[in-house]
mmCIF file with all atom_site columns, C-alpha atoms in Angstrom:
data_model
loop_
_atom_site.group_PDB
_atom_site.id
_atom_site.type_symbol
_atom_site.label_atom_id
_atom_site.label_alt_id
_atom_site.label_comp_id
_atom_site.label_asym_id
_atom_site.label_entity_id
_atom_site.label_seq_id
_atom_site.pdbx_PDB_ins_code
_atom_site.Cartn_x
_atom_site.Cartn_y
_atom_site.Cartn_z
_atom_site.occupancy
_atom_site.B_iso_or_equiv
_atom_site.pdbx_formal_charge
_atom_site.auth_seq_id
_atom_site.auth_comp_id
_atom_site.auth_asym_id
_atom_site.auth_atom_id
_atom_site.pdbx_PDB_model_num
ATOM 1   C CA . MET A 1 1   ? -155.892 -11.102 -117.002 1.00 80.00 ? 17  MET A CA 1
ATOM 2   C CA . SER A 1 2   ? -156.398 -7.444  -117.871 1.00 95.00 ? 18  SER A CA 1
ATOM 3   C CA . ALA A 1 3   ? -152.635 -6.892  -117.631 1.00 98.00 ? 19  ALA A CA 1
ATOM 4   C CA . THR A 1 4   ? -149.795 -9.271  -118.452 1.00 98.00 ? 20  THR A CA 1
ATOM 5   C CA . VAL A 1 5   ? -146.013 -9.245  -118.086 1.00 98.00 ? 21  VAL A CA 1
ATOM 6   C CA . GLU A 1 6   ? -143.313 -10.740 -120.274 1.00 98.00 ? 22  GLU A CA 1
ATOM 7   C CA . ILE A 1 7   ? -139.608 -10.469 -119.453 1.00 98.00 ? 23  ILE A CA 1
ATOM 8   C CA . THR A 1 8   ? -136.984 -10.523 -122.199 1.00 98.00 ? 24  THR A CA 1
ATOM 9   C CA . ASN A 1 9   ? -133.324 -9.510  -121.772 1.00 98.00 ? 25  ASN A CA 1
ATOM 10  C CA . ASP A 1 10  ? -134.007 -8.016  -118.328 1.00 98.00 ? 26  ASP A CA 1
ATOM 11  C CA . ILE A 1 11  ? -136.825 -5.798  -119.665 1.00 98.00 ? 27  ILE A CA 1
ATOM 12  C CA . ALA A 1 12  ? -140.344 -6.380  -118.323 1.00 98.00 ? 28  ALA A CA 1
ATOM 13  C CA . LEU A 1 13  ? -143.026 -5.569  -120.883 1.00 98.00 ? 29  LEU A CA 1
ATOM 14  C CA . ILE A 1 14  ? -146.288 -4.951  -119.034 1.00 98.00 ? 30  ILE A CA 1
ATOM 15  C CA . ARG A 1 15  ? -149.321 -4.744  -121.298 1.00 98.00 ? 31  ARG A CA 1
ATOM 16  C CA . MET A 1 16  ? -152.758 -3.460  -120.311 1.00 98.00 ? 32  MET A CA 1
ATOM 17  C CA . ASP A 1 17  ? -155.471 -5.078  -122.411 1.00 98.00 ? 33  ASP A CA 1
ATOM 18  C CA . ASP A 1 18  ? -158.999 -5.620  -121.163 1.00 95.00 ? 34  ASP A CA 1
ATOM 19  C CA . GLY A 1 19  ? -160.308 -5.779  -124.725 1.00 95.00 ? 35  GLY A CA 1
ATOM 20  C CA . LYS A 1 20  ? -162.005 -2.409  -124.307 1.00 95.00 ? 36  LYS A CA 1
ATOM 21  C CA . ALA A 1 21  ? -160.826 0.923   -122.934 1.00 96.00 ? 37  ALA A CA 1
ATOM 22  C CA . ASN A 1 22  ? -158.204 -0.426  -120.513 1.00 97.00 ? 38  ASN A CA 1
ATOM 23  C CA . ALA A 1 23  ? -160.265 1.136   -117.756 1.00 96.00 ? 39  ALA A CA 1
ATOM 24  C CA . ILE A 1 24  ? -158.683 1.362   -114.332 1.00 97.00 ? 40  ILE A CA 1
ATOM 25  C CA . ASN A 1 25  ? -160.709 -0.664  -111.850 1.00 96.00 ? 41  ASN A CA 1
ATOM 26  C CA . PHE A 1 26  ? -159.822 -3.027  -109.021 1.00 96.00 ? 42  PHE A CA 1
ATOM 27  C CA . ASP A 1 27  ? -159.261 -5.923  -111.431 1.00 96.00 ? 43  ASP A CA 1
ATOM 28  C CA . MET A 1 28  ? -156.870 -3.922  -113.628 1.00 98.00 ? 44  MET A CA 1
ATOM 29  C CA . LEU A 1 29  ? -155.026 -2.578  -110.575 1.00 98.00 ? 45  LEU A CA 1
ATOM 30  C CA . ALA A 1 30  ? -154.600 -6.078  -109.155 1.00 98.00 ? 46  ALA A CA 1
ATOM 31  C CA . ALA A 1 31  ? -153.248 -7.324  -112.489 1.00 98.00 ? 47  ALA A CA 1
ATOM 32  C CA . LEU A 1 32  ? -150.866 -4.376  -112.809 1.00 98.00 ? 48  LEU A CA 1
ATOM 33  C CA . ASN A 1 33  ? -149.566 -4.776  -109.265 1.00 98.00 ? 49  ASN A CA 1
ATOM 34  C CA . SER A 1 34  ? -149.014 -8.481  -109.850 1.00 98.00 ? 50  SER A CA 1
ATOM 35  C CA . ALA A 1 35  ? -147.121 -7.687  -113.055 1.00 98.00 ? 51  ALA A CA 1
ATOM 36  C CA . LEU A 1 36  ? -145.023 -5.112  -111.193 1.00 98.00 ? 52  LEU A CA 1
ATOM 37  C CA . ASP A 1 37  ? -144.208 -7.702  -108.507 1.00 98.00 ? 53  ASP A CA 1
ATOM 38  C CA . THR A 1 38  ? -142.802 -9.943  -111.240 1.00 98.00 ? 54  THR A CA 1
ATOM 39  C CA . ALA A 1 39  ? -140.971 -7.075  -112.920 1.00 98.00 ? 55  ALA A CA 1
ATOM 40  C CA . GLU A 1 40  ? -139.358 -5.787  -109.743 1.00 98.00 ? 56  GLU A CA 1
ATOM 41  C CA . ALA A 1 41  ? -138.134 -9.276  -108.850 1.00 98.00 ? 57  ALA A CA 1
ATOM 42  C CA . ASN A 1 42  ? -136.793 -10.250 -112.269 1.00 98.00 ? 58  ASN A CA 1
ATOM 43  C CA . ALA A 1 43  ? -136.114 -7.210  -114.485 1.00 98.00 ? 59  ALA A CA 1
ATOM 44  C CA . LYS A 1 44  ? -133.873 -4.148  -114.658 1.00 98.00 ? 60  LYS A CA 1
ATOM 45  C CA . ALA A 1 45  ? -136.367 -1.836  -116.388 1.00 98.00 ? 61  ALA A CA 1
ATOM 46  C CA . ILE A 1 46  ? -140.071 -1.751  -117.258 1.00 99.00 ? 62  ILE A CA 1
ATOM 47  C CA . VAL A 1 47  ? -142.022 -0.887  -120.392 1.00 98.00 ? 63  VAL A CA 1
ATOM 48  C CA . LEU A 1 48  ? -145.695 -0.163  -119.730 1.00 98.00 ? 64  LEU A CA 1
ATOM 49  C CA . THR A 1 49  ? -148.038 -0.186  -122.717 1.00 98.00 ? 65  THR A CA 1
ATOM 50  C CA . GLY A 1 50  ? -151.635 -0.744  -123.746 1.00 98.00 ? 66  GLY A CA 1
ATOM 51  C CA . ARG A 1 51  ? -153.048 -2.256  -126.901 1.00 94.00 ? 67  ARG A CA 1
ATOM 52  C CA . ASP A 1 52  ? -153.080 -0.734  -130.365 1.00 94.00 ? 68  ASP A CA 1
ATOM 53  C CA . GLY A 1 53  ? -155.225 2.373   -130.316 1.00 96.00 ? 69  GLY A CA 1
ATOM 54  C CA . ARG A 1 54  ? -155.728 2.515   -126.574 1.00 97.00 ? 70  ARG A CA 1
ATOM 55  C CA . PHE A 1 55  ? -153.333 3.177   -123.704 1.00 98.00 ? 71  PHE A CA 1
ATOM 56  C CA . SER A 1 56  ? -155.987 3.771   -121.034 1.00 98.00 ? 72  SER A CA 1
ATOM 57  C CA . GLY A 1 57  ? -159.310 5.571   -120.956 1.00 97.00 ? 73  GLY A CA 1
ATOM 58  C CA . GLY A 1 58  ? -158.938 6.301   -117.248 1.00 96.00 ? 74  GLY A CA 1
ATOM 59  C CA . PHE A 1 59  ? -160.883 5.138   -114.233 1.00 96.00 ? 75  PHE A CA 1
ATOM 60  C CA . ASP A 1 60  ? -163.778 2.772   -114.860 1.00 95.00 ? 76  ASP A CA 1
ATOM 61  C CA . LEU A 1 61  ? -166.840 5.034   -114.751 1.00 88.00 ? 77  LEU A CA 1
ATOM 62  C CA . ASN A 1 62  ? -169.133 2.016   -114.490 1.00 89.00 ? 78  ASN A CA 1
ATOM 63  C CA . ALA A 1 63  ? -167.286 1.043   -111.320 1.00 88.00 ? 79  ALA A CA 1
ATOM 64  C CA . PHE A 1 64  ? -167.642 4.587   -110.007 1.00 85.00 ? 80  PHE A CA 1
ATOM 65  C CA . ALA A 1 65  ? -171.401 4.383   -110.606 1.00 86.00 ? 81  ALA A CA 1
ATOM 66  C CA . SER A 1 66  ? -171.792 1.088   -108.765 1.00 92.00 ? 82  SER A CA 1
ATOM 67  C CA . LEU A 1 67  ? -169.308 1.279   -105.897 1.00 90.00 ? 83  LEU A CA 1
ATOM 68  C CA . GLY A 1 68  ? -170.892 3.942   -103.738 1.00 87.00 ? 84  GLY A CA 1
ATOM 69  C CA . ALA A 1 69  ? -168.956 6.858   -102.235 1.00 86.00 ? 85  ALA A CA 1
ATOM 70  C CA . ASP A 1 70  ? -166.733 4.760   -99.965  1.00 89.00 ? 86  ASP A CA 1
ATOM 71  C CA . GLY A 1 71  ? -165.875 2.374   -102.797 1.00 92.00 ? 87  GLY A CA 1
ATOM 72  C CA . VAL A 1 72  ? -165.047 5.257   -105.124 1.00 91.00 ? 88  VAL A CA 1
ATOM 73  C CA . TYR A 1 73  ? -162.625 6.686   -102.575 1.00 92.00 ? 89  TYR A CA 1
ATOM 74  C CA . LYS A 1 74  ? -161.005 3.282   -102.150 1.00 94.00 ? 90  LYS A CA 1
ATOM 75  C CA . LEU A 1 75  ? -160.600 2.930   -105.926 1.00 95.00 ? 91  LEU A CA 1
ATOM 76  C CA . LEU A 1 76  ? -159.081 6.410   -106.171 1.00 95.00 ? 92  LEU A CA 1
ATOM 77  C CA . ASP A 1 77  ? -156.639 5.614   -103.366 1.00 96.00 ? 93  ASP A CA 1
ATOM 78  C CA . ALA A 1 78  ? -155.742 2.277   -104.965 1.00 97.00 ? 94  ALA A CA 1
ATOM 79  C CA . GLY A 1 79  ? -155.078 4.127   -108.217 1.00 97.00 ? 95  GLY A CA 1
ATOM 80  C CA . ALA A 1 80  ? -152.915 6.615   -106.360 1.00 98.00 ? 96  ALA A CA 1
ATOM 81  C CA . GLU A 1 81  ? -150.945 3.727   -104.828 1.00 98.00 ? 97  GLU A CA 1
ATOM 82  C CA . LEU A 1 82  ? -150.222 2.392   -108.314 1.00 98.00 ? 98  LEU A CA 1
ATOM 83  C CA . LEU A 1 83  ? -148.999 5.827   -109.406 1.00 98.00 ? 99  LEU A CA 1
ATOM 84  C CA . LEU A 1 84  ? -146.758 6.056   -106.336 1.00 98.00 ? 100 LEU A CA 1
ATOM 85  C CA . ARG A 1 85  ? -145.350 2.630   -107.139 1.00 98.00 ? 101 ARG A CA 1
ATOM 86  C CA . LEU A 1 86  ? -144.455 3.659   -110.694 1.00 98.00 ? 102 LEU A CA 1
ATOM 87  C CA . TYR A 1 87  ? -143.344 7.213   -109.905 1.00 98.00 ? 103 TYR A CA 1
ATOM 88  C CA . GLY A 1 88  ? -141.376 6.296   -106.788 1.00 98.00 ? 104 GLY A CA 1
ATOM 89  C CA . GLY A 1 89  ? -140.193 2.816   -107.726 1.00 97.00 ? 105 GLY A CA 1
ATOM 90  C CA . VAL A 1 90  ? -136.539 1.961   -108.094 1.00 96.00 ? 106 VAL A CA 1
ATOM 91  C CA . LEU A 1 91  ? -136.658 0.628   -111.672 1.00 98.00 ? 107 LEU A CA 1
ATOM 92  C CA . PRO A 1 92  ? -136.704 2.812   -114.785 1.00 98.00 ? 108 PRO A CA 1
ATOM 93  C CA . VAL A 1 93  ? -140.212 2.850   -116.276 1.00 98.00 ? 109 VAL A CA 1
ATOM 94  C CA . VAL A 1 94  ? -140.825 3.683   -119.939 1.00 99.00 ? 110 VAL A CA 1
ATOM 95  C CA . ALA A 1 95  ? -144.366 4.231   -121.207 1.00 98.00 ? 111 ALA A CA 1
ATOM 96  C CA . ALA A 1 96  ? -145.219 3.123   -124.734 1.00 98.00 ? 112 ALA A CA 1
ATOM 97  C CA . CYS A 1 97  ? -148.408 5.119   -125.325 1.00 98.00 ? 113 CYS A CA 1
ATOM 98  C CA . ASN A 1 98  ? -149.917 3.396   -128.339 1.00 96.00 ? 114 ASN A CA 1
ATOM 99  C CA . GLY A 1 99  ? -153.273 5.162   -128.455 1.00 97.00 ? 115 GLY A CA 1
ATOM 100 C CA . HIS A 1 100 ? -155.773 7.250   -126.521 1.00 98.00 ? 116 HIS A CA 1
ATOM 101 C CA . ALA A 1 101 ? -154.785 8.224   -122.974 1.00 98.00 ? 117 ALA A CA 1
ATOM 102 C CA . ILE A 1 102 ? -157.467 10.045  -121.007 1.00 98.00 ? 118 ILE A CA 1
ATOM 103 C CA . ALA A 1 103 ? -157.800 11.122  -117.356 1.00 97.00 ? 119 ALA A CA 1
ATOM 104 C CA . MET A 1 104 ? -156.148 8.414   -115.195 1.00 97.00 ? 120 MET A CA 1
ATOM 105 C CA . GLY A 1 105 ? -154.482 7.252   -118.423 1.00 98.00 ? 121 GLY A CA 1
ATOM 106 C CA . VAL A 1 106 ? -152.392 10.417  -118.548 1.00 98.00 ? 122 VAL A CA 1
ATOM 107 C CA . PHE A 1 107 ? -151.687 10.309  -114.831 1.00 98.00 ? 123 PHE A CA 1
ATOM 108 C CA . ILE A 1 108 ? -150.128 6.891   -115.452 1.00 98.00 ? 124 ILE A CA 1
ATOM 109 C CA . LEU A 1 109 ? -148.031 8.554   -118.171 1.00 98.00 ? 125 LEU A CA 1
ATOM 110 C CA . HIS A 1 110 ? -146.960 11.191  -115.637 1.00 98.00 ? 126 HIS A CA 1
ATOM 111 C CA . ALA A 1 111 ? -145.810 8.428   -113.281 1.00 98.00 ? 127 ALA A CA 1
ATOM 112 C CA . CYS A 1 112 ? -143.510 6.852   -115.885 1.00 98.00 ? 128 CYS A CA 1
ATOM 113 C CA . ASP A 1 113 ? -139.948 8.106   -116.266 1.00 98.00 ? 129 ASP A CA 1
ATOM 114 C CA . THR A 1 114 ? -139.852 8.366   -120.078 1.00 98.00 ? 130 THR A CA 1
ATOM 115 C CA . ARG A 1 115 ? -143.057 8.617   -122.113 1.00 98.00 ? 131 ARG A CA 1
ATOM 116 C CA . ILE A 1 116 ? -143.018 7.646   -125.798 1.00 98.00 ? 132 ILE A CA 1
ATOM 117 C CA . GLY A 1 117 ? -146.172 8.145   -127.826 1.00 98.00 ? 133 GLY A CA 1
ATOM 118 C CA . THR A 1 118 ? -147.278 6.855   -131.185 1.00 96.00 ? 134 THR A CA 1
ATOM 119 C CA . ALA A 1 119 ? -147.965 9.242   -134.025 1.00 94.00 ? 135 ALA A CA 1
ATOM 120 C CA . GLY A 1 120 ? -151.566 9.245   -135.191 1.00 95.00 ? 136 GLY A CA 1
ATOM 121 C CA . ASP A 1 121 ? -155.056 10.576  -134.552 1.00 96.00 ? 137 ASP A CA 1
ATOM 122 C CA . TYR A 1 122 ? -155.171 10.017  -130.801 1.00 97.00 ? 138 TYR A CA 1
ATOM 123 C CA . LYS A 1 123 ? -156.507 12.004  -127.852 1.00 98.00 ? 139 LYS A CA 1
ATOM 124 C CA . ILE A 1 124 ? -154.329 12.591  -124.810 1.00 98.00 ? 140 ILE A CA 1
ATOM 125 C CA . GLY A 1 125 ? -155.381 14.661  -121.832 1.00 98.00 ? 141 GLY A CA 1
ATOM 126 C CA . ALA A 1 126 ? -157.184 15.122  -118.537 1.00 97.00 ? 142 ALA A CA 1
ATOM 127 C CA . ASN A 1 127 ? -160.895 15.612  -119.158 1.00 96.00 ? 143 ASN A CA 1
ATOM 128 C CA . GLU A 1 128 ? -162.015 16.135  -115.560 1.00 94.00 ? 144 GLU A CA 1
ATOM 129 C CA . ALA A 1 129 ? -162.936 19.766  -116.286 1.00 93.00 ? 145 ALA A CA 1
ATOM 130 C CA . ILE A 1 130 ? -165.175 18.552  -119.113 1.00 94.00 ? 146 ILE A CA 1
ATOM 131 C CA . THR A 1 131 ? -166.845 15.773  -117.138 1.00 92.00 ? 147 THR A CA 1
ATOM 132 C CA . GLY A 1 132 ? -167.328 17.905  -114.014 1.00 92.00 ? 148 GLY A CA 1
ATOM 133 C CA . MET A 1 133 ? -164.955 16.112  -111.662 1.00 90.00 ? 149 MET A CA 1
ATOM 134 C CA . ASN A 1 134 ? -162.667 17.704  -109.117 1.00 92.00 ? 150 ASN A CA 1
ATOM 135 C CA . LEU A 1 135 ? -159.039 16.719  -109.599 1.00 95.00 ? 151 LEU A CA 1
ATOM 136 C CA . PRO A 1 136 ? -157.594 14.382  -106.963 1.00 94.00 ? 152 PRO A CA 1
ATOM 137 C CA . ILE A 1 137 ? -154.415 15.461  -105.171 1.00 96.00 ? 153 ILE A CA 1
ATOM 138 C CA . PHE A 1 138 ? -152.346 12.847  -107.020 1.00 97.00 ? 154 PHE A CA 1
ATOM 139 C CA . ALA A 1 139 ? -153.449 14.251  -110.374 1.00 97.00 ? 155 ALA A CA 1
ATOM 140 C CA . MET A 1 140 ? -152.571 17.823  -109.434 1.00 97.00 ? 156 MET A CA 1
ATOM 141 C CA . GLU A 1 141 ? -149.206 16.943  -107.930 1.00 98.00 ? 157 GLU A CA 1
ATOM 142 C CA . LEU A 1 142 ? -148.068 14.764  -110.834 1.00 98.00 ? 158 LEU A CA 1
ATOM 143 C CA . ALA A 1 143 ? -149.248 17.355  -113.351 1.00 98.00 ? 159 ALA A CA 1
ATOM 144 C CA . ARG A 1 144 ? -147.343 20.074  -111.516 1.00 98.00 ? 160 ARG A CA 1
ATOM 145 C CA . ASP A 1 145 ? -144.193 17.982  -111.727 1.00 97.00 ? 161 ASP A CA 1
ATOM 146 C CA . ARG A 1 146 ? -144.412 16.657  -115.276 1.00 98.00 ? 162 ARG A CA 1
ATOM 147 C CA . LEU A 1 147 ? -146.375 19.139  -117.393 1.00 98.00 ? 163 LEU A CA 1
ATOM 148 C CA . ASN A 1 148 ? -144.857 22.139  -119.110 1.00 98.00 ? 164 ASN A CA 1
ATOM 149 C CA . PRO A 1 149 ? -145.849 24.978  -116.716 1.00 98.00 ? 165 PRO A CA 1
ATOM 150 C CA . SER A 1 150 ? -147.211 27.079  -119.576 1.00 98.00 ? 166 SER A CA 1
ATOM 151 C CA . HIS A 1 151 ? -149.758 24.308  -120.284 1.00 98.00 ? 167 HIS A CA 1
ATOM 152 C CA . LEU A 1 152 ? -150.861 23.660  -116.693 1.00 98.00 ? 168 LEU A CA 1
ATOM 153 C CA . THR A 1 153 ? -153.929 25.908  -116.816 1.00 98.00 ? 169 THR A CA 1
ATOM 154 C CA . ARG A 1 154 ? -155.038 24.774  -120.252 1.00 98.00 ? 170 ARG A CA 1
ATOM 155 C CA . ALA A 1 155 ? -154.459 21.095  -119.546 1.00 98.00 ? 171 ALA A CA 1
ATOM 156 C CA . MET A 1 156 ? -155.714 20.717  -115.993 1.00 97.00 ? 172 MET A CA 1
ATOM 157 C CA . ILE A 1 157 ? -158.109 23.608  -115.291 1.00 97.00 ? 173 ILE A CA 1
ATOM 158 C CA . GLN A 1 158 ? -159.607 23.986  -118.759 1.00 97.00 ? 174 GLN A CA 1
ATOM 159 C CA . GLY A 1 159 ? -159.460 20.321  -119.782 1.00 97.00 ? 175 GLY A CA 1
ATOM 160 C CA . LEU A 1 160 ? -157.738 20.768  -123.141 1.00 98.00 ? 176 LEU A CA 1
ATOM 161 C CA . ILE A 1 161 ? -157.309 17.463  -124.972 1.00 98.00 ? 177 ILE A CA 1
ATOM 162 C CA . TYR A 1 162 ? -154.184 17.178  -127.127 1.00 98.00 ? 178 TYR A CA 1
ATOM 163 C CA . ASN A 1 163 ? -153.091 15.254  -130.182 1.00 98.00 ? 179 ASN A CA 1
ATOM 164 C CA . PRO A 1 164 ? -149.768 13.394  -129.813 1.00 98.00 ? 180 PRO A CA 1
ATOM 165 C CA . GLU A 1 165 ? -147.684 16.303  -131.156 1.00 98.00 ? 181 GLU A CA 1
ATOM 166 C CA . GLY A 1 166 ? -149.388 18.705  -128.755 1.00 98.00 ? 182 GLY A CA 1
ATOM 167 C CA . ALA A 1 167 ? -148.977 16.212  -125.927 1.00 98.00 ? 183 ALA A CA 1
ATOM 168 C CA . VAL A 1 168 ? -145.194 16.380  -126.392 1.00 98.00 ? 184 VAL A CA 1
ATOM 169 C CA . LYS A 1 169 ? -145.281 20.176  -126.144 1.00 98.00 ? 185 LYS A CA 1
ATOM 170 C CA . ALA A 1 170 ? -147.529 20.028  -123.094 1.00 98.00 ? 186 ALA A CA 1
ATOM 171 C CA . GLY A 1 171 ? -145.362 17.459  -121.308 1.00 98.00 ? 187 GLY A CA 1
ATOM 172 C CA . TYR A 1 172 ? -147.657 14.447  -121.348 1.00 98.00 ? 188 TYR A CA 1
ATOM 173 C CA . LEU A 1 173 ? -145.159 12.740  -123.663 1.00 98.00 ? 189 LEU A CA 1
ATOM 174 C CA . ASP A 1 174 ? -141.400 13.108  -124.120 1.00 98.00 ? 190 ASP A CA 1
ATOM 175 C CA . MET A 1 175 ? -141.162 11.985  -127.741 1.00 98.00 ? 191 MET A CA 1
ATOM 176 C CA . LEU A 1 176 ? -143.077 10.327  -130.575 1.00 98.00 ? 192 LEU A CA 1
ATOM 177 C CA . ALA A 1 177 ? -142.379 7.218   -132.609 1.00 98.00 ? 193 ALA A CA 1
ATOM 178 C CA . GLU A 1 178 ? -143.787 6.284   -135.984 1.00 95.00 ? 194 GLU A CA 1
ATOM 179 C CA . ALA A 1 179 ? -146.991 4.268   -135.896 1.00 88.00 ? 195 ALA A CA 1
ATOM 180 C CA . GLY A 1 180 ? -146.237 0.630   -135.221 1.00 94.00 ? 196 GLY A CA 1
ATOM 181 C CA . THR A 1 181 ? -142.785 1.275   -133.747 1.00 97.00 ? 197 THR A CA 1
ATOM 182 C CA . VAL A 1 182 ? -143.562 2.772   -130.331 1.00 97.00 ? 198 VAL A CA 1
ATOM 183 C CA . GLU A 1 183 ? -143.199 -0.491  -128.406 1.00 97.00 ? 199 GLU A CA 1
ATOM 184 C CA . ALA A 1 184 ? -139.844 -1.328  -130.008 1.00 98.00 ? 200 ALA A CA 1
ATOM 185 C CA . LYS A 1 185 ? -138.629 2.219   -129.363 1.00 98.00 ? 201 LYS A CA 1
ATOM 186 C CA . ALA A 1 186 ? -139.684 1.980   -125.713 1.00 98.00 ? 202 ALA A CA 1
ATOM 187 C CA . ILE A 1 187 ? -137.866 -1.335  -125.294 1.00 98.00 ? 203 ILE A CA 1
ATOM 188 C CA . THR A 1 188 ? -134.717 0.220   -126.780 1.00 98.00 ? 204 THR A CA 1
ATOM 189 C CA . VAL A 1 189 ? -134.921 3.175   -124.386 1.00 98.00 ? 205 VAL A CA 1
ATOM 190 C CA . ALA A 1 190 ? -135.620 0.881   -121.420 1.00 98.00 ? 206 ALA A CA 1
ATOM 191 C CA . SER A 1 191 ? -132.596 -1.245  -122.358 1.00 98.00 ? 207 SER A CA 1
ATOM 192 C CA . GLN A 1 192 ? -130.426 1.875   -122.352 1.00 98.00 ? 208 GLN A CA 1
ATOM 193 C CA . LEU A 1 193 ? -131.763 2.967   -118.961 1.00 98.00 ? 209 LEU A CA 1
ATOM 194 C CA . ALA A 1 194 ? -131.178 -0.534  -117.591 1.00 98.00 ? 210 ALA A CA 1
ATOM 195 C CA . GLN A 1 195 ? -127.449 -0.021  -118.220 1.00 98.00 ? 211 GLN A CA 1
ATOM 196 C CA . LEU A 1 196 ? -127.277 2.915   -115.782 1.00 98.00 ? 212 LEU A CA 1
ATOM 197 C CA . PRO A 1 197 ? -125.999 2.114   -112.272 1.00 98.00 ? 213 PRO A CA 1
ATOM 198 C CA . ALA A 1 198 ? -129.164 0.922   -110.555 1.00 97.00 ? 214 ALA A CA 1
ATOM 199 C CA . PRO A 1 199 ? -128.495 2.161   -106.987 1.00 97.00 ? 215 PRO A CA 1
ATOM 200 C CA . ALA A 1 200 ? -127.820 5.716   -108.134 1.00 98.00 ? 216 ALA A CA 1
ATOM 201 C CA . TYR A 1 201 ? -130.846 5.709   -110.462 1.00 98.00 ? 217 TYR A CA 1
ATOM 202 C CA . ALA A 1 202 ? -133.097 4.555   -107.644 1.00 98.00 ? 218 ALA A CA 1
ATOM 203 C CA . TRP A 1 203 ? -131.695 7.016   -105.107 1.00 98.00 ? 219 TRP A CA 1
ATOM 204 C CA . ASN A 1 204 ? -131.812 10.007  -107.436 1.00 98.00 ? 220 ASN A CA 1
ATOM 205 C CA . LYS A 1 205 ? -135.321 9.180   -108.627 1.00 98.00 ? 221 LYS A CA 1
ATOM 206 C CA . THR A 1 206 ? -136.815 8.877   -105.168 1.00 96.00 ? 222 THR A CA 1
ATOM 207 C CA . ALA A 1 207 ? -134.840 11.817  -103.743 1.00 98.00 ? 223 ALA A CA 1
ATOM 208 C CA . ILE A 1 208 ? -135.803 14.259  -106.484 1.00 98.00 ? 224 ILE A CA 1
ATOM 209 C CA . ARG A 1 209 ? -139.435 13.162  -106.391 1.00 98.00 ? 225 ARG A CA 1
ATOM 210 C CA . LYS A 1 210 ? -139.747 12.975  -102.590 1.00 98.00 ? 226 LYS A CA 1
ATOM 211 C CA . PRO A 1 211 ? -141.749 16.222  -102.128 1.00 97.00 ? 227 PRO A CA 1
ATOM 212 C CA . THR A 1 212 ? -144.353 15.117  -104.669 1.00 98.00 ? 228 THR A CA 1
ATOM 213 C CA . LEU A 1 213 ? -144.420 11.564  -103.330 1.00 98.00 ? 229 LEU A CA 1
ATOM 214 C CA . ASP A 1 214 ? -144.903 12.861  -99.784  1.00 98.00 ? 230 ASP A CA 1
ATOM 215 C CA . ARG A 1 215 ? -147.792 15.141  -100.768 1.00 97.00 ? 231 ARG A CA 1
ATOM 216 C CA . ILE A 1 216 ? -149.556 12.320  -102.597 1.00 97.00 ? 232 ILE A CA 1
ATOM 217 C CA . ARG A 1 217 ? -149.018 9.861   -99.747  1.00 97.00 ? 233 ARG A CA 1
ATOM 218 C CA . ALA A 1 218 ? -150.407 12.394  -97.267  1.00 96.00 ? 234 ALA A CA 1
ATOM 219 C CA . SER A 1 219 ? -153.619 12.616  -99.327  1.00 94.00 ? 235 SER A CA 1
ATOM 220 C CA . LEU A 1 220 ? -154.374 8.901   -99.181  1.00 95.00 ? 236 LEU A CA 1
ATOM 221 C CA . GLY A 1 221 ? -157.376 8.043   -97.044  1.00 88.00 ? 237 GLY A CA 1
ATOM 222 C CA . ALA A 1 222 ? -158.616 11.630  -97.067  1.00 73.00 ? 238 ALA A CA 1
ATOM 223 C CA . HIS A 1 223 ? -162.116 11.702  -98.514  1.00 59.00 ? 239 HIS A CA 1
ATOM 224 C CA . HIS A 1 224 ? -161.862 14.437  -101.112 1.00 50.00 ? 240 HIS A CA 1
ATOM 225 C CA . LYS A 1 225 ? -165.020 15.403  -102.911 1.00 45.00 ? 241 LYS A CA 1
ATOM 226 C CA . LEU A 1 226 ? -165.306 14.244  -106.512 1.00 40.00 ? 242 LEU A CA 1
#
């Protein structure tokens, strides 16, 4: 499996690890959704992480090259559905970003409630401007909600790639942990969030995020140009 789940003390630790870039393709999405099914049924909070050195390199460009236009749109929509599930789900979600996070990798960070990054020489950012891709609606809407407004142009229009310290200032991350401790820190934060009254957390999360959720949902199925 390219993603696994382990539940300890009501915290679901979901780990992406395809042995490579943790690229987002149909296989990874299926594994993540299966892990989220388990988490939502058995846990009170979620920690989402990658493997050492790599959170996610974004959508699988090899899949994009082989799927054809219709398949690419379906993969983008399936990715958007995953983001909606994280961003609009009832459980607290903490990201443990333990390495590079690029393109769809940072949109997954945006969809998590608290984002903790590891200190080190890592690249975090949306490189669509560099690779010549138009931003999908879900990317723009999540960036508008989660990024520091003063970084929106640099990050999303100009494609600036940040180091972890810069990613905190930009709003890709909320805080940093020392190398090797990010997963433990994320589990601690998730355990604290799991103590909050769950119905109020769920209601407040979905109510505050409803405008963004609605705009992303409305974009699904629309064939936007890449």
